[in-house]
């Protein structure tokens, strides 16, 4: 299987939160590679992190696990994680695994 590269792009600050956009496929390989950068981002913006997932084409359980770890880290820092513009296919995975009940999500 060929993995589409995962890209991380800084967005304008969203109400004091750090805002980033993820695009591509989020699987075990790409989640492991991108996690250090996302963890660093949780320390900016007072622990508030907004991830724009409009460009995310695939997300498996490794991606959901990454989001859960980021959610806990943000909460520890007094902030929160928000997932925005979640596309249909990755959104189905997030809903089935209950991520939308644990973290604010907006779906496309």
PDB file of C-alpha atoms in Angstrom:
ATOM      1  CA  UNK A   1       0.000   0.000   0.000  1.00  0.00           C
ATOM      2  CA  UNK A   2       1.301   3.432  -0.918  1.00  0.00           C
ATOM      3  CA  UNK A   3       0.665   6.079   1.696  1.00  0.00           C
ATOM      4  CA  UNK A   4      -0.176   9.605   0.617  1.00  0.00           C
ATOM      5  CA  UNK A   5       2.242  11.926   2.404  1.00  0.00           C
ATOM      6  CA  UNK A   6       0.759  13.690   5.402  1.00  0.00           C
ATOM      7  CA  UNK A   7       1.333  17.434   5.497  1.00  0.00           C
ATOM      8  CA  UNK A   8       1.005  19.801   8.430  1.00  0.00           C
ATOM      9  CA  UNK A   9       0.433  23.477   7.720  1.00  0.00           C
ATOM     10  CA  UNK A  10       0.190  26.346  10.203  1.00  0.00           C
ATOM     11  CA  UNK A  11      -3.011  28.366   9.983  1.00  0.00           C
ATOM     12  CA  UNK A  12      -3.830  31.766  11.438  1.00  0.00           C
ATOM     13  CA  UNK A  13      -4.327  31.732  15.176  1.00  0.00           C
ATOM     14  CA  UNK A  14      -7.932  30.970  16.006  1.00  0.00           C
ATOM     15  CA  UNK A  15      -8.992  32.976  19.071  1.00  0.00           C
ATOM     16  CA  UNK A  16      -5.635  32.434  20.788  1.00  0.00           C
ATOM     17  CA  UNK A  17      -5.437  28.735  19.891  1.00  0.00           C
ATOM     18  CA  UNK A  18      -2.750  27.184  17.750  1.00  0.00           C
ATOM     19  CA  UNK A  19      -4.409  26.279  14.445  1.00  0.00           C
ATOM     20  CA  UNK A  20      -2.947  23.658  12.108  1.00  0.00           C
ATOM     21  CA  UNK A  21      -4.196  21.851   9.005  1.00  0.00           C
ATOM     22  CA  UNK A  22      -3.555  18.159   8.321  1.00  0.00           C
ATOM     23  CA  UNK A  23      -3.808  16.814   4.776  1.00  0.00           C
ATOM     24  CA  UNK A  24      -3.205  13.323   3.395  1.00  0.00           C
ATOM     25  CA  UNK A  25      -3.430   9.925   5.094  1.00  0.00           C
ATOM     26  CA  UNK A  26      -3.146   9.515   8.856  1.00  0.00           C
ATOM     27  CA  UNK A  27      -2.057   5.966   9.673  1.00  0.00           C
ATOM     28  CA  UNK A  28       0.489   4.318  11.969  1.00  0.00           C
ATOM     29  CA  UNK A  29       3.460   5.465   9.911  1.00  0.00           C
ATOM     30  CA  UNK A  30       2.382   9.074   9.434  1.00  0.00           C
ATOM     31  CA  UNK A  31       0.965   9.441  12.974  1.00  0.00           C
ATOM     32  CA  UNK A  32       4.321   8.402  14.427  1.00  0.00           C
ATOM     33  CA  UNK A  33       6.143  10.838  12.173  1.00  0.00           C
ATOM     34  CA  UNK A  34       3.872  13.848  12.811  1.00  0.00           C
ATOM     35  CA  UNK A  35       3.261  13.375  16.558  1.00  0.00           C
ATOM     36  CA  UNK A  36       6.331  15.283  17.844  1.00  0.00           C
ATOM     37  CA  UNK A  37       5.320  18.401  15.903  1.00  0.00           C
ATOM     38  CA  UNK A  38       1.730  18.186  17.130  1.00  0.00           C
ATOM     39  CA  UNK A  39       2.893  17.718  20.727  1.00  0.00           C
ATOM     40  CA  UNK A  40       5.027  20.867  20.405  1.00  0.00           C
ATOM     41  CA  UNK A  41       1.982  22.703  19.069  1.00  0.00           C
ATOM     42  CA  UNK A  42      -0.022  21.852  22.203  1.00  0.00           C
ATOM     43  CA  UNK A  43       2.408  23.927  24.269  1.00  0.00           C
ATOM     44  CA  UNK A  44       1.609  27.032  22.201  1.00  0.00           C
ATOM     45  CA  UNK A  45      -1.700  28.852  22.370  1.00  0.00           C
ATOM     46  CA  UNK A  46      -2.329  28.108  26.048  1.00  0.00           C
ATOM     47  CA  UNK A  47      -2.885  24.431  25.375  1.00  0.00           C
ATOM     48  CA  UNK A  48      -5.657  25.105  22.858  1.00  0.00           C
ATOM     49  CA  UNK A  49      -5.121  23.306  19.550  1.00  0.00           C
ATOM     50  CA  UNK A  50      -7.429  23.446  16.532  1.00  0.00           C
ATOM     51  CA  UNK A  51      -6.812  20.879  13.786  1.00  0.00           C
ATOM     52  CA  UNK A  52      -8.385  21.550  10.395  1.00  0.00           C
ATOM     53  CA  UNK A  53      -8.871  18.119   8.830  1.00  0.00           C
ATOM     54  CA  UNK A  54     -10.472  19.210   5.537  1.00  0.00           C
ATOM     55  CA  UNK A  55      -7.566  17.707   3.578  1.00  0.00           C
ATOM     56  CA  UNK A  56      -7.478  14.425   5.494  1.00  0.00           C
ATOM     57  CA  UNK A  57      -8.280  11.563   3.122  1.00  0.00           C
ATOM     58  CA  UNK A  58      -7.796   8.610   5.495  1.00  0.00           C
ATOM     59  CA  UNK A  59      -7.620   8.031   9.237  1.00  0.00           C
ATOM     60  CA  UNK A  60      -7.235   4.683  10.972  1.00  0.00           C
ATOM     61  CA  UNK A  61      -7.159   3.801  14.670  1.00  0.00           C
ATOM     62  CA  UNK A  62      -3.551   5.009  14.964  1.00  0.00           C
ATOM     63  CA  UNK A  63      -4.775   8.473  13.952  1.00  0.00           C
ATOM     64  CA  UNK A  64      -7.647   8.364  16.437  1.00  0.00           C
ATOM     65  CA  UNK A  65      -5.222   7.243  19.152  1.00  0.00           C
ATOM     66  CA  UNK A  66      -3.001  10.217  18.290  1.00  0.00           C
ATOM     67  CA  UNK A  67      -5.975  12.579  18.595  1.00  0.00           C
ATOM     68  CA  UNK A  68      -6.848  11.079  21.995  1.00  0.00           C
ATOM     69  CA  UNK A  69      -3.282  11.577  23.262  1.00  0.00           C
ATOM     70  CA  UNK A  70      -3.333  15.168  22.007  1.00  0.00           C
ATOM     71  CA  UNK A  71      -6.698  15.726  23.707  1.00  0.00           C
ATOM     72  CA  UNK A  72      -5.308  14.516  27.041  1.00  0.00           C
ATOM     73  CA  UNK A  73      -2.167  16.630  26.651  1.00  0.00           C
ATOM     74  CA  UNK A  74      -4.193  19.762  25.866  1.00  0.00           C
ATOM     75  CA  UNK A  75      -6.444  19.126  28.888  1.00  0.00           C
ATOM     76  CA  UNK A  76      -3.395  18.688  31.128  1.00  0.00           C
ATOM     77  CA  UNK A  77      -2.195  22.115  29.969  1.00  0.00           C
ATOM     78  CA  UNK A  78      -5.618  23.640  30.711  1.00  0.00           C
ATOM     79  CA  UNK A  79      -6.654  23.747  27.065  1.00  0.00           C
ATOM     80  CA  UNK A  80      -8.573  21.642  24.616  1.00  0.00           C
ATOM     81  CA  UNK A  81      -8.295  20.004  21.234  1.00  0.00           C
ATOM     82  CA  UNK A  82     -10.855  20.784  18.524  1.00  0.00           C
ATOM     83  CA  UNK A  83     -11.176  19.002  15.179  1.00  0.00           C
ATOM     84  CA  UNK A  84     -12.738  21.071  12.391  1.00  0.00           C
ATOM     85  CA  UNK A  85     -13.949  20.446   8.834  1.00  0.00           C
ATOM     86  CA  UNK A  86     -13.674  16.680   9.244  1.00  0.00           C
ATOM     87  CA  UNK A  87     -14.429  14.971   5.887  1.00  0.00           C
ATOM     88  CA  UNK A  88     -16.968  12.152   5.572  1.00  0.00           C
ATOM     89  CA  UNK A  89     -14.661   9.099   5.395  1.00  0.00           C
ATOM     90  CA  UNK A  90     -12.330  10.009   8.286  1.00  0.00           C
ATOM     91  CA  UNK A  91     -15.380  11.331  10.133  1.00  0.00           C
ATOM     92  CA  UNK A  92     -17.022   7.908  10.047  1.00  0.00           C
ATOM     93  CA  UNK A  93     -14.012   6.417  11.848  1.00  0.00           C
ATOM     94  CA  UNK A  94     -14.040   9.199  14.451  1.00  0.00           C
ATOM     95  CA  UNK A  95     -17.765   8.694  15.094  1.00  0.00           C
ATOM     96  CA  UNK A  96     -17.597   4.896  15.309  1.00  0.00           C
ATOM     97  CA  UNK A  97     -14.743   5.106  17.823  1.00  0.00           C
ATOM     98  CA  UNK A  98     -16.458   7.845  19.876  1.00  0.00           C
ATOM     99  CA  UNK A  99     -13.926  10.585  19.246  1.00  0.00           C
ATOM    100  CA  UNK A 100     -16.735  13.049  18.523  1.00  0.00           C
ATOM    101  CA  UNK A 101     -18.101  12.460  22.040  1.00  0.00           C
ATOM    102  CA  UNK A 102     -14.741  13.162  23.692  1.00  0.00           C
ATOM    103  CA  UNK A 103     -13.551  16.098  21.558  1.00  0.00           C
ATOM    104  CA  UNK A 104     -15.337  19.014  19.873  1.00  0.00           C
ATOM    105  CA  UNK A 105     -15.664  18.099  16.168  1.00  0.00           C
ATOM    106  CA  UNK A 106     -17.274  19.786  13.205  1.00  0.00           C
ATOM    107  CA  UNK A 107     -17.999  17.648  10.161  1.00  0.00           C
ATOM    108  CA  UNK A 108     -18.234  18.595   6.488  1.00  0.00           C
TER     109      UNK A 108
END
